[in-house]
Every structure is written in structure tokens, then in C-alpha cells.
GROMACS .gro file of N, CA and C in nm:
model
  339
    1UNK      N    1   0.084  -0.119   0.000
    1UNK     CA    2   0.000   0.000   0.000
    1UNK      C    3   0.088   0.125   0.000
    2UNK      N    4   0.055   0.218  -0.084
    2UNK     CA    5   0.128   0.345  -0.093
    2UNK      C    6   0.076   0.437   0.018
    3UNK      N    7   0.168   0.511   0.078
    3UNK     CA    8   0.133   0.603   0.184
    3UNK      C    9   0.196   0.738   0.153
    4UNK      N   10   0.120   0.845   0.172
    4UNK     CA   11   0.174   0.980   0.155
    4UNK      C   12   0.160   1.055   0.287
    5UNK      N   13   0.273   1.108   0.333
    5UNK     CA   14   0.272   1.198   0.449
    5UNK      C   15   0.249   1.336   0.391
    6UNK      N   16   0.131   1.390   0.421
    6UNK     CA   17   0.076   1.504   0.347
    6UNK      C   18   0.045   1.621   0.439
    7UNK      N   19   0.072   1.740   0.387
    7UNK     CA   20   0.030   1.865   0.452
    7UNK      C   21  -0.055   1.939   0.350
    8UNK      N   22  -0.188   1.944   0.370
    8UNK     CA   23  -0.277   2.006   0.273
    8UNK      C   24  -0.245   2.153   0.243
    9UNK      N   25  -0.173   2.221   0.331
    9UNK     CA   26  -0.141   2.362   0.308
    9UNK      C   27  -0.018   2.382   0.221
   10UNK      N   28   0.051   2.273   0.190
   10UNK     CA   29   0.175   2.280   0.112
   10UNK      C   30   0.147   2.251  -0.036
   11UNK      N   31   0.189   2.339  -0.125
   11UNK     CA   32   0.161   2.321  -0.267
   11UNK      C   33   0.230   2.196  -0.323
   12UNK      N   34   0.353   2.169  -0.281
   12UNK     CA   35   0.425   2.050  -0.330
   12UNK      C   36   0.354   1.923  -0.282
   13UNK      N   37   0.303   1.927  -0.161
   13UNK     CA   38   0.231   1.813  -0.107
   13UNK      C   39   0.100   1.791  -0.185
   14UNK      N   40   0.031   1.898  -0.216
   14UNK     CA   41  -0.093   1.887  -0.296
   14UNK      C   42  -0.063   1.834  -0.436
   15UNK      N   43   0.050   1.878  -0.494
   15UNK     CA   44   0.090   1.826  -0.626
   15UNK      C   45   0.121   1.678  -0.618
   16UNK      N   46   0.187   1.637  -0.510
   16UNK     CA   47   0.217   1.496  -0.490
   16UNK      C   48   0.091   1.412  -0.477
   17UNK      N   49  -0.006   1.465  -0.406
   17UNK     CA   50  -0.134   1.396  -0.389
   17UNK      C   51  -0.203   1.379  -0.524
   18UNK      N   52  -0.197   1.481  -0.608
   18UNK     CA   53  -0.256   1.473  -0.743
   18UNK      C   54  -0.191   1.363  -0.825
   19UNK      N   55  -0.060   1.352  -0.816
   19UNK     CA   56   0.012   1.247  -0.890
   19UNK      C   57  -0.039   1.110  -0.845
   20UNK      N   58  -0.056   1.093  -0.714
   20UNK     CA   59  -0.106   0.965  -0.664
   20UNK      C   60  -0.249   0.940  -0.711
   21UNK      N   61  -0.334   1.042  -0.706
   21UNK     CA   62  -0.473   1.026  -0.752
   21UNK      C   63  -0.476   0.987  -0.900
   22UNK      N   64  -0.393   1.052  -0.979
   22UNK     CA   65  -0.389   1.024  -1.123
   22UNK      C   66  -0.331   0.886  -1.155
   23UNK      N   67  -0.256   0.828  -1.060
   23UNK     CA   68  -0.196   0.696  -1.084
   23UNK      C   69  -0.302   0.585  -1.076
   24UNK      N   70  -0.418   0.618  -1.020
   24UNK     CA   71  -0.529   0.523  -1.004
   24UNK      C   72  -0.493   0.408  -0.909
   25UNK      N   73  -0.385   0.422  -0.834
   25UNK     CA   74  -0.346   0.319  -0.737
   25UNK      C   75  -0.404   0.356  -0.601
   26UNK      N   76  -0.423   0.253  -0.519
   26UNK     CA   77  -0.471   0.277  -0.384
   26UNK      C   78  -0.360   0.339  -0.301
   27UNK      N   79  -0.398   0.433  -0.216
   27UNK     CA   80  -0.300   0.493  -0.127
   27UNK      C   81  -0.368   0.544  -0.002
   28UNK      N   82  -0.287   0.563   0.100
   28UNK     CA   83  -0.334   0.613   0.228
   28UNK      C   84  -0.273   0.751   0.250
   29UNK      N   85  -0.355   0.843   0.300
   29UNK     CA   86  -0.307   0.978   0.332
   29UNK      C   87  -0.285   0.987   0.482
   30UNK      N   88  -0.165   1.030   0.519
   30UNK     CA   89  -0.135   1.057   0.660
   30UNK      C   90  -0.112   1.207   0.671
   31UNK      N   91  -0.202   1.274   0.738
   31UNK     CA   92  -0.184   1.418   0.763
   31UNK      C   93  -0.093   1.428   0.885
   32UNK      N   94   0.037   1.433   0.857
   32UNK     CA   95   0.136   1.415   0.963
   32UNK      C   96   0.140   1.527   1.066
   33UNK      N   97   0.076   1.640   1.039
   33UNK     CA   98   0.069   1.744   1.141
   33UNK      C   99  -0.036   1.710   1.246
   34UNK      N  100  -0.132   1.623   1.208
   34UNK     CA  101  -0.236   1.576   1.301
   34UNK      C  102  -0.200   1.438   1.356
   35UNK      N  103  -0.153   1.350   1.269
   35UNK     CA  104  -0.111   1.214   1.309
   35UNK      C  105   0.041   1.213   1.310
   36UNK      N  106   0.097   1.270   1.413
   36UNK     CA  107   0.243   1.290   1.419
   36UNK      C  108   0.314   1.154   1.429
   37UNK      N  109   0.411   1.131   1.340
   37UNK     CA  110   0.485   1.005   1.348
   37UNK      C  111   0.562   0.996   1.480
   38UNK      N  112   0.574   0.874   1.531
   38UNK     CA  113   0.655   0.852   1.651
   38UNK      C  114   0.803   0.856   1.612
   39UNK      N  115   0.888   0.858   1.713
   39UNK     CA  116   1.032   0.855   1.685
   39UNK      C  117   1.068   0.729   1.606
   40UNK      N  118   1.007   0.617   1.643
   40UNK     CA  119   1.034   0.490   1.576
   40UNK      C  120   0.989   0.497   1.429
   41UNK      N  121   0.868   0.548   1.405
   41UNK     CA  122   0.818   0.561   1.267
   41UNK      C  123   0.908   0.653   1.185
   42UNK      N  124   0.946   0.765   1.243
   42UNK     CA  125   1.030   0.861   1.172
   42UNK      C  126   1.167   0.801   1.141
   43UNK      N  127   1.220   0.726   1.235
   43UNK     CA  128   1.349   0.658   1.212
   43UNK      C  129   1.337   0.560   1.096
   44UNK      N  130   1.227   0.485   1.090
   44UNK     CA  131   1.205   0.390   0.981
   44UNK      C  132   1.190   0.462   0.847
   45UNK      N  133   1.120   0.574   0.846
   45UNK     CA  134   1.102   0.653   0.724
   45UNK      C  135   1.239   0.702   0.674
   46UNK      N  136   1.320   0.752   0.766
   46UNK     CA  137   1.453   0.802   0.730
   46UNK      C  138   1.538   0.691   0.670
   47UNK      N  139   1.528   0.570   0.727
   47UNK     CA  140   1.603   0.455   0.672
   47UNK      C  141   1.555   0.424   0.531
   48UNK      N  142   1.423   0.425   0.510
   48UNK     CA  143   1.370   0.397   0.376
   48UNK      C  144   1.414   0.502   0.275
   49UNK      N  145   1.421   0.626   0.320
   49UNK     CA  146   1.464   0.735   0.232
   49UNK      C  147   1.614   0.729   0.205
   50UNK      N  148   1.687   0.658   0.291
   50UNK     CA  149   1.832   0.645   0.281
   50UNK      C  150   1.900   0.782   0.290
   51UNK      N  151   1.857   0.857   0.392
   51UNK     CA  152   1.913   0.990   0.418
   51UNK      C  153   1.942   1.001   0.568
   52UNK      N  154   2.003   1.111   0.607
   52UNK     CA  155   2.023   1.139   0.749
   52UNK      C  156   1.903   1.216   0.801
   53UNK      N  157   1.879   1.213   0.931
   53UNK     CA  158   1.769   1.293   0.986
   53UNK      C  159   1.780   1.441   0.948
   54UNK      N  160   1.902   1.493   0.948
   54UNK     CA  161   1.922   1.634   0.914
   54UNK      C  162   1.869   1.665   0.773
   55UNK      N  163   1.882   1.570   0.681
   55UNK     CA  164   1.837   1.592   0.544
   55UNK      C  165   1.684   1.596   0.532
   56UNK      N  166   1.614   1.551   0.635
   56UNK     CA  167   1.467   1.553   0.633
   56UNK      C  168   1.411   1.680   0.696
   57UNK      N  169   1.498   1.761   0.753
   57UNK     CA  170   1.455   1.884   0.822
   57UNK      C  171   1.433   1.998   0.724
   58UNK      N  172   1.322   2.068   0.745
   58UNK     CA  173   1.295   2.192   0.671
   58UNK      C  174   1.370   2.305   0.743
   59UNK      N  175   1.486   2.337   0.691
   59UNK     CA  176   1.575   2.430   0.761
   59UNK      C  177   1.532   2.577   0.750
   60UNK      N  178   1.432   2.604   0.667
   60UNK     CA  179   1.385   2.743   0.655
   60UNK      C  180   1.272   2.774   0.753
   61UNK      N  181   1.225   2.671   0.823
   61UNK     CA  182   1.118   2.693   0.921
   61UNK      C  183   1.170   2.778   1.038
   62UNK      N  184   1.085   2.869   1.084
   62UNK     CA  185   1.118   2.958   1.194
   62UNK      C  186   1.161   2.878   1.318
   63UNK      N  187   1.090   2.769   1.347
   63UNK     CA  188   1.121   2.686   1.464
   63UNK      C  189   1.266   2.637   1.458
   64UNK      N  190   1.308   2.595   1.338
   64UNK     CA  191   1.446   2.545   1.323
   64UNK      C  192   1.545   2.658   1.345
   65UNK      N  193   1.521   2.769   1.278
   65UNK     CA  194   1.615   2.882   1.286
   65UNK      C  195   1.631   2.932   1.429
   66UNK      N  196   1.519   2.940   1.502
   66UNK     CA  197   1.523   2.997   1.637
   66UNK      C  198   1.573   2.900   1.743
   67UNK      N  199   1.552   2.770   1.724
   67UNK     CA  200   1.580   2.676   1.831
   67UNK      C  201   1.693   2.576   1.805
   68UNK      N  202   1.724   2.551   1.677
   68UNK     CA  203   1.817   2.442   1.648
   68UNK      C  204   1.934   2.478   1.559
   69UNK      N  205   1.917   2.576   1.473
   69UNK     CA  206   2.021   2.610   1.375
   69UNK      C  207   2.154   2.640   1.444
   70UNK      N  208   2.259   2.580   1.389
   70UNK     CA  209   2.394   2.605   1.440
   70UNK      C  210   2.433   2.523   1.561
   71UNK      N  211   2.339   2.444   1.614
   71UNK     CA  212   2.371   2.361   1.730
   71UNK      C  213   2.420   2.225   1.686
   72UNK      N  214   2.506   2.165   1.768
   72UNK     CA  215   2.553   2.028   1.744
   72UNK      C  216   2.447   1.934   1.796
   73UNK      N  217   2.373   1.870   1.704
   73UNK     CA  218   2.265   1.780   1.744
   73UNK      C  219   2.292   1.640   1.692
   74UNK      N  220   2.264   1.542   1.777
   74UNK     CA  221   2.277   1.402   1.733
   74UNK      C  222   2.156   1.369   1.644
   75UNK      N  223   2.166   1.258   1.571
   75UNK     CA  224   2.053   1.214   1.489
   75UNK      C  225   1.929   1.197   1.575
   76UNK      N  226   1.946   1.138   1.692
   76UNK     CA  227   1.834   1.117   1.783
   76UNK      C  228   1.770   1.250   1.826
   77UNK      N  229   1.852   1.349   1.853
   77UNK     CA  230   1.800   1.481   1.893
   77UNK      C  231   1.725   1.547   1.778
   78UNK      N  232   1.773   1.529   1.656
   78UNK     CA  233   1.705   1.586   1.539
   78UNK      C  234   1.569   1.518   1.520
   79UNK      N  235   1.566   1.387   1.536
   79UNK     CA  236   1.440   1.314   1.523
   79UNK      C  237   1.342   1.360   1.631
   80UNK      N  238   1.389   1.374   1.754
   80UNK     CA  239   1.304   1.422   1.863
   80UNK      C  240   1.249   1.562   1.831
   81UNK      N  241   1.332   1.647   1.771
   81UNK     CA  242   1.289   1.782   1.735
   81UNK      C  243   1.177   1.777   1.630
   82UNK      N  244   1.189   1.684   1.533
   82UNK     CA  245   1.085   1.673   1.430
   82UNK      C  246   0.956   1.617   1.487
   83UNK      N  247   0.965   1.524   1.582
   83UNK     CA  248   0.844   1.471   1.646
   83UNK      C  249   0.776   1.580   1.729
   84UNK      N  250   0.856   1.658   1.799
   84UNK     CA  251   0.801   1.767   1.882
   84UNK      C  252   0.747   1.882   1.796
   85UNK      N  253   0.804   1.898   1.676
   85UNK     CA  254   0.766   2.008   1.586
   85UNK      C  255   0.751   1.951   1.445
   86UNK      N  256   0.641   1.882   1.416
   86UNK     CA  257   0.629   1.813   1.286
   86UNK      C  258   0.635   1.905   1.164
   87UNK      N  259   0.619   2.035   1.185
   87UNK     CA  260   0.636   2.128   1.072
   87UNK      C  261   0.777   2.122   1.015
   88UNK      N  262   0.871   2.070   1.096
   88UNK     CA  263   1.010   2.061   1.052
   88UNK      C  264   1.033   1.947   0.953
   89UNK      N  265   0.936   1.857   0.939
   89UNK     CA  266   0.953   1.742   0.851
   89UNK      C  267   0.929   1.783   0.706
   90UNK      N  268   1.026   1.753   0.621
   90UNK     CA  269   1.014   1.780   0.477
   90UNK      C  270   0.892   1.706   0.423
   91UNK      N  271   0.829   1.762   0.322
   91UNK     CA  272   0.707   1.704   0.268
   91UNK      C  273   0.696   1.723   0.120
   92UNK      N  274   0.614   1.643   0.057
   92UNK     CA  275   0.550   1.521   0.106
   92UNK      C  276   0.649   1.405   0.103
   93UNK      N  277   0.621   1.305   0.186
   93UNK     CA  278   0.699   1.181   0.183
   93UNK      C  279   0.605   1.073   0.131
   94UNK      N  280   0.652   0.997   0.034
   94UNK     CA  281   0.572   0.890  -0.023
   94UNK      C  282   0.646   0.760   0.000
   95UNK      N  283   0.572   0.661   0.053
   95UNK     CA  284   0.630   0.530   0.079
   95UNK      C  285   0.549   0.427   0.000
   96UNK      N  286   0.622   0.340  -0.067
   96UNK     CA  287   0.559   0.229  -0.139
   96UNK      C  288   0.640   0.104  -0.107
   97UNK      N  289   0.583   0.020  -0.022
   97UNK     CA  290   0.652  -0.101   0.026
   97UNK      C  291   0.784  -0.062   0.092
   98UNK      N  292   0.896  -0.103   0.036
   98UNK     CA  293   1.024  -0.074   0.101
   98UNK      C  294   1.100   0.038   0.031
   99UNK      N  295   1.026   0.122  -0.042
   99UNK     CA  296   1.087   0.237  -0.109
   99UNK      C  297   1.020   0.364  -0.060
  100UNK      N  298   1.095   0.472  -0.058
  100UNK     CA  299   1.039   0.601  -0.017
  100UNK      C  300   1.111   0.713  -0.089
  101UNK      N  301   1.038   0.822  -0.112
  101UNK     CA  302   1.096   0.943  -0.169
  101UNK      C  303   1.032   1.065  -0.105
  102UNK      N  304   1.106   1.174  -0.112
  102UNK     CA  305   1.050   1.305  -0.077
  102UNK      C  306   1.001   1.363  -0.208
  103UNK      N  307   0.878   1.408  -0.210
  103UNK     CA  308   0.817   1.459  -0.333
  103UNK      C  309   0.856   1.601  -0.366
  104UNK      N  310   0.984   1.629  -0.365
  104UNK     CA  311   1.038   1.759  -0.405
  104UNK      C  312   1.154   1.733  -0.500
  105UNK      N  313   1.134   1.748  -0.626
  105UNK     CA  314   1.012   1.790  -0.693
  105UNK      C  315   0.909   1.676  -0.695
  106UNK      N  316   0.782   1.709  -0.716
  106UNK     CA  317   0.676   1.609  -0.713
  106UNK      C  318   0.700   1.492  -0.810
  107UNK      N  319   0.772   1.514  -0.916
  107UNK     CA  320   0.799   1.409  -1.014
  107UNK      C  321   0.877   1.293  -0.953
  108UNK      N  322   0.945   1.316  -0.842
  108UNK     CA  323   1.018   1.207  -0.773
  108UNK      C  324   0.923   1.091  -0.739
  109UNK      N  325   0.798   1.123  -0.717
  109UNK     CA  326   0.699   1.023  -0.676
  109UNK      C  327   0.681   0.917  -0.781
  110UNK      N  328   0.687   0.957  -0.905
  110UNK     CA  329   0.664   0.864  -1.017
  110UNK      C  330   0.761   0.746  -1.012
  111UNK      N  331   0.881   0.769  -0.962
  111UNK     CA  332   0.983   0.664  -0.959
  111UNK      C  333   0.949   0.547  -0.868
  112UNK      N  334   0.856   0.565  -0.773
  112UNK     CA  335   0.824   0.454  -0.682
  112UNK      C  336   0.680   0.404  -0.693
  113UNK      N  337   0.600   0.466  -0.779
  113UNK     CA  338   0.464   0.416  -0.793
  113UNK      C  339   0.454   0.340  -0.922
   0.00000   0.00000   0.00000
């Protein structure tokens, strides 16, 4: 089952959702600002993406700039920061079985569906 971690207020996330709808495949929408991933879930997502936690952070967010930027943070601390402040999580994230991509640009999604 395909899963999209979606923020309806984000244009890239809405574009990603359209790609999934147009694919005619079944998928699940996770509004991650409401259904916040646990540390364990986020760790698993990061492994599927094959990136570091830092690479999943939206570094332009005010929360990041004011509270975390320039600090020496462990991977675990970065994950905790994203769970505490889910706006920091890059979006959209699409997972299909054991593959995952960040839908920036949205065309990245096509590679796993």
C-alpha cells in the first residue's frame, strides 16, 4: 500500500497527492501534522529514504532557525525535534513497500509508484 505523508497547506504536497490520484493506485493519506509520526516511525522513514535525519529537516522553518540552527545535534536529537515540531519534517513523503521518496520535486513520486 502506498502512503503519503501530506500537509494540505503545502503546494508540493498537494501536487504529490494529485500524482497519486492520477496513478489510479490505492494509497493512504497521513496528515502528519495531526497524526504525528513517533520517533520509531520517523526513524524507519529516514532509513527507507536512505538519508540522514538532518536531510529531512525543513531548515527554513522559523522553529528550526530559532531553536536548532547552528547547534551540534545528534541524529536522535534531530528526530526528537521533528516529532516535537512536525512542521520541521520535509514534505510530502511517499512510501511504497520498502521504497520512499520526498516529493520535491513532485515528479520524484513517479519513480516509486
